[in-house]
XYZ file of C-alpha atoms in Angstrom:
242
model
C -6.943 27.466 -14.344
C -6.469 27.807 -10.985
C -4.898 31.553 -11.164
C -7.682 32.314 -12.957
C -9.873 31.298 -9.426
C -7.308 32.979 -7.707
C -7.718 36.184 -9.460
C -11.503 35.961 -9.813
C -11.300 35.616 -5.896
C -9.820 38.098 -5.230
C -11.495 40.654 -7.515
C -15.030 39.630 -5.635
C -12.971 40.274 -2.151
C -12.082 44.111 -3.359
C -15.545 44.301 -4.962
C -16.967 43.137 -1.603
C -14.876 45.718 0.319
C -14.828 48.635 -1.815
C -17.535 48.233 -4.379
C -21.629 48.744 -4.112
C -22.904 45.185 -3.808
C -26.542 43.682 -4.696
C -27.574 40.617 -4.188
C -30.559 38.672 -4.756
C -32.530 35.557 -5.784
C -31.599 33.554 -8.843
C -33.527 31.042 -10.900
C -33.594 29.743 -14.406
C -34.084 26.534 -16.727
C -31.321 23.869 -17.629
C -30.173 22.342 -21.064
C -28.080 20.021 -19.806
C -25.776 17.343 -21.874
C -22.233 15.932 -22.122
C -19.284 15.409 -24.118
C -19.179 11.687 -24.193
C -15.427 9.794 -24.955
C -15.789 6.292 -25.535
C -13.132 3.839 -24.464
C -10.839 2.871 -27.566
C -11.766 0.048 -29.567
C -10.000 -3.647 -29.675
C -9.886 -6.525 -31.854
C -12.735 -8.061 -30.646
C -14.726 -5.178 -28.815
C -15.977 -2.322 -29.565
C -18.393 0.729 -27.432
C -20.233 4.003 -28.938
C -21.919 6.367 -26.660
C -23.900 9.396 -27.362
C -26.027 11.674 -25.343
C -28.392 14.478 -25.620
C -29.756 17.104 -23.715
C -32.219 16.940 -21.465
C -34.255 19.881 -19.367
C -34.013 20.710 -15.557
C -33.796 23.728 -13.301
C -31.552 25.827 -11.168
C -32.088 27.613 -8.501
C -30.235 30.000 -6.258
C -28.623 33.234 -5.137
C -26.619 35.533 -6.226
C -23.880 38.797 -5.481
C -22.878 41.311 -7.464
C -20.157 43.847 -6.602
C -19.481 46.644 -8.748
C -15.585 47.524 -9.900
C -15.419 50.740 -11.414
C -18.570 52.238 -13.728
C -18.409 49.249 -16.273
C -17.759 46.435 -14.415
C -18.630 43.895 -11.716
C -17.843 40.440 -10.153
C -20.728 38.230 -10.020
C -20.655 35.360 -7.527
C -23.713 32.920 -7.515
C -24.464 29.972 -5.012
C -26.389 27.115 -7.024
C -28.390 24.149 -6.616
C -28.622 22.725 -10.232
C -30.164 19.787 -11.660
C -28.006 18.699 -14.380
C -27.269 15.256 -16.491
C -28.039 14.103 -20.064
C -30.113 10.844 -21.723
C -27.490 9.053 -23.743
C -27.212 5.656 -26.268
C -24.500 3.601 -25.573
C -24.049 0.360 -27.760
C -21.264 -2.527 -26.900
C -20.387 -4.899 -29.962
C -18.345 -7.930 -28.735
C -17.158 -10.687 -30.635
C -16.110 -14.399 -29.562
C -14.415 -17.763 -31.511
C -15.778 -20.587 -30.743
C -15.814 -24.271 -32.525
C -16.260 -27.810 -31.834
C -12.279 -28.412 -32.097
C -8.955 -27.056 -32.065
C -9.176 -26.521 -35.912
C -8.750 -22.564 -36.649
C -10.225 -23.142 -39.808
C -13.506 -25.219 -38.085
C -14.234 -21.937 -35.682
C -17.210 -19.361 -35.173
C -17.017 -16.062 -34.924
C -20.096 -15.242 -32.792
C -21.231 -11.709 -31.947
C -23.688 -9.687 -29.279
C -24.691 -6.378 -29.181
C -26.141 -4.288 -25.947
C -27.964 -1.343 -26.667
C -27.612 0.671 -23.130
C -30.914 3.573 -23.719
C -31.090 5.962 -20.411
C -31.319 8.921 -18.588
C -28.487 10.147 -15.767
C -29.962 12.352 -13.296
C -27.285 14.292 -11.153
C -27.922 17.446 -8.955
C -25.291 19.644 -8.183
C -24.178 22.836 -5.840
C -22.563 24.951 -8.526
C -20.297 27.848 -7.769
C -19.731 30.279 -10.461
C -18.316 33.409 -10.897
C -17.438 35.836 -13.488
C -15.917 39.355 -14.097
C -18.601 41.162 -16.438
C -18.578 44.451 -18.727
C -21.639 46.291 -18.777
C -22.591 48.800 -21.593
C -25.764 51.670 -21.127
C -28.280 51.124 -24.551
C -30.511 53.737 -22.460
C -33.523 51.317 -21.915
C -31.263 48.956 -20.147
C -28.172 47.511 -20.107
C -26.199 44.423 -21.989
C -23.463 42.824 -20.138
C -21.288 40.113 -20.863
C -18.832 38.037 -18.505
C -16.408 35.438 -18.281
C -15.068 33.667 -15.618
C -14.789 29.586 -13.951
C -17.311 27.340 -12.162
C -16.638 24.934 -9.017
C -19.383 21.899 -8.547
C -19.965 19.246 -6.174
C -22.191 16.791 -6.806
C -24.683 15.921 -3.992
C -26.944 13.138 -5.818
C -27.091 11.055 -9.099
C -29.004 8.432 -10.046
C -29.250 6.304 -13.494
C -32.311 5.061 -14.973
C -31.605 2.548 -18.068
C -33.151 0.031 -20.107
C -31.103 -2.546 -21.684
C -31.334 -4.577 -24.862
C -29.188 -7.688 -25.533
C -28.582 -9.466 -28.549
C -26.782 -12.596 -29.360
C -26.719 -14.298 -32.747
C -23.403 -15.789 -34.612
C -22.770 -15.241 -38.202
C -23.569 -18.649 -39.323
C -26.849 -18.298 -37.407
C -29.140 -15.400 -37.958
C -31.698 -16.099 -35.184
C -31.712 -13.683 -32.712
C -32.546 -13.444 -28.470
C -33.031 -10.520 -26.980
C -33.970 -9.554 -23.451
C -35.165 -6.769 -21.819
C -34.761 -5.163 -18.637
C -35.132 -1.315 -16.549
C -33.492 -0.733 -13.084
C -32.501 1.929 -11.374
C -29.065 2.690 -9.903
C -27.598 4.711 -7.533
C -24.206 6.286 -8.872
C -23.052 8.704 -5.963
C -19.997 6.554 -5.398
C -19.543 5.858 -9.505
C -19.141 9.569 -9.961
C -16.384 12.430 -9.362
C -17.480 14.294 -6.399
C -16.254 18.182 -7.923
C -16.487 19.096 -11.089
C -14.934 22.459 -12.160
C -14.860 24.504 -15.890
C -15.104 28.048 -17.666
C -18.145 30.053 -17.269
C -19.558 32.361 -19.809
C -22.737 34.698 -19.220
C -24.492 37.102 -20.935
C -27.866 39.148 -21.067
C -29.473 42.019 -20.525
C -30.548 44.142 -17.322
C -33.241 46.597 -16.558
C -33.569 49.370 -13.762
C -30.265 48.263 -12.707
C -31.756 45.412 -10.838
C -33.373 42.541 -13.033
C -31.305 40.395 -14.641
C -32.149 37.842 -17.940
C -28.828 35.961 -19.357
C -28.263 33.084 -20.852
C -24.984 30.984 -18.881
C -22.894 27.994 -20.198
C -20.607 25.673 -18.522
C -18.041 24.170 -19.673
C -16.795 21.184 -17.782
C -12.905 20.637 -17.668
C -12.860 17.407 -15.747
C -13.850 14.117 -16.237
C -16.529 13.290 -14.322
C -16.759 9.251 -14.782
C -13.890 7.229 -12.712
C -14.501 4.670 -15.485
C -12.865 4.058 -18.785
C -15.356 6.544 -20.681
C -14.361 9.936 -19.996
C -17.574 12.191 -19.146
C -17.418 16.374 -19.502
C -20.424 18.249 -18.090
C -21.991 20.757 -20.710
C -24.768 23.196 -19.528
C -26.810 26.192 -21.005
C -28.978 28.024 -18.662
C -31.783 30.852 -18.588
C -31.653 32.646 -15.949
C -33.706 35.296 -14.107
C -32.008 37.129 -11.304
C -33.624 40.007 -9.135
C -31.338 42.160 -6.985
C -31.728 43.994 -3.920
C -29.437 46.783 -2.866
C -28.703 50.754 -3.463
C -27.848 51.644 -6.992
């Protein structure tokens, strides 16, 4: 991974010194999620997590230098608003009795339903080496290349839902409670993946393309491991001679 930043570098430094080079505003629409690993399961505990996507925004600037007729290095400063809702659900399990009898014992359970929402708003670098191809009214282009994030806010927003109950007693207690919490320090700082784009460009300066990122490091210091996954829509307008 990291010759492929080193490479990708060092094409946008020739591009930047030898090739034409446009730049230009750049701002588009998040569907943001993650690939959620849950911590493995014991004897007496286990979690499940799943999230889905939610929508934000992105917003930004971009360069593009030209290498060669076909091709060109794009390099884009970002500030995007990432994150995901997610599910998470902890089943625990406890003995219990009113003596030292194995036989006499309880097995009594609770269940926490975690619902929420993780906000998190990044400064995304990404950058990609992209083929271009004339259709006449326009052109299609297509890239590939790596992304480098650092994360400059998160916060959590989560309602919880506990339930105890044994199973020689079906009655149930539950209570119910929202806060919000501040995760700056309960998250990796930099975040860094692959980088696909493609779309479509007109008069060889507006740009519409659809982006993904895929995440590469585990974002959560915690026991579940956390992978950023994003899809963006993008709209970039460039300024410079053709």
């Amino acid at each position: 991974m990291k010759k492929i930043y080193l490479f990708l570098f060092f094409s946008a430094i020739s591009g930047t010194l030898f090739g034409q080079i446009k730049y230009g505003p750049k701002i588009g629409i998040n569907l943001s999620g993650a690939n959620l690993s849950s911590p493995s399961p014991t004897e007496n505990t286990n979690v499940s997590s799943t999230a889905t996507l939610r929508t934000s925004y992105c917003l930004g600037a971009m360069a593009e230098a030209r290498v060669g007729d076909a091709f060109a290095v794009q390099l884009s400063l970002m500030i995007s608003n990432k994150g995901y809702n997610f599910i998470e659900v902890l089943e625990s399990k406890t003995e219990f009795g009113n003596n030292s009898s194995a036989q006499t014992a309880l097995l009594k359970s609770s269940v926490v339903t975690n619902r929420g929402t993780r906000n998190l708003l990044y400064l995304d670098i990404p950058v990609a080496f992209v083929y271009k191809k004339d259709l006449g009214i326009g052109k299609v282009f297509g890239g590939l290349g790596g992304y480098f994030s650092y994360n400059i806010w998160g916060v959590t927003k989560e309602k919880n839902t506990y339930v105890v109950g044994s199973s020689f007693d079906l009655s149930l207690s539950s209570l119910n409670g929202t806060y919000d919490l501040t995760v700056a320090n309960e998250l990796s700082r930099t975040d860094f993946g692959g980088f696909l784009t493609a779309g479509l460009e007109f008069d060889e300066r507006t740009q519409v393309a659809v982006n993904y990122n895929l995440g590469l490091s585990d974002t959560n210091p915690g026991l579940a491991k956390v992978y950023n996954r994003t899809v963006s829509i993008t709209v970039t307008y460039l300024f410079g001679d053709n």
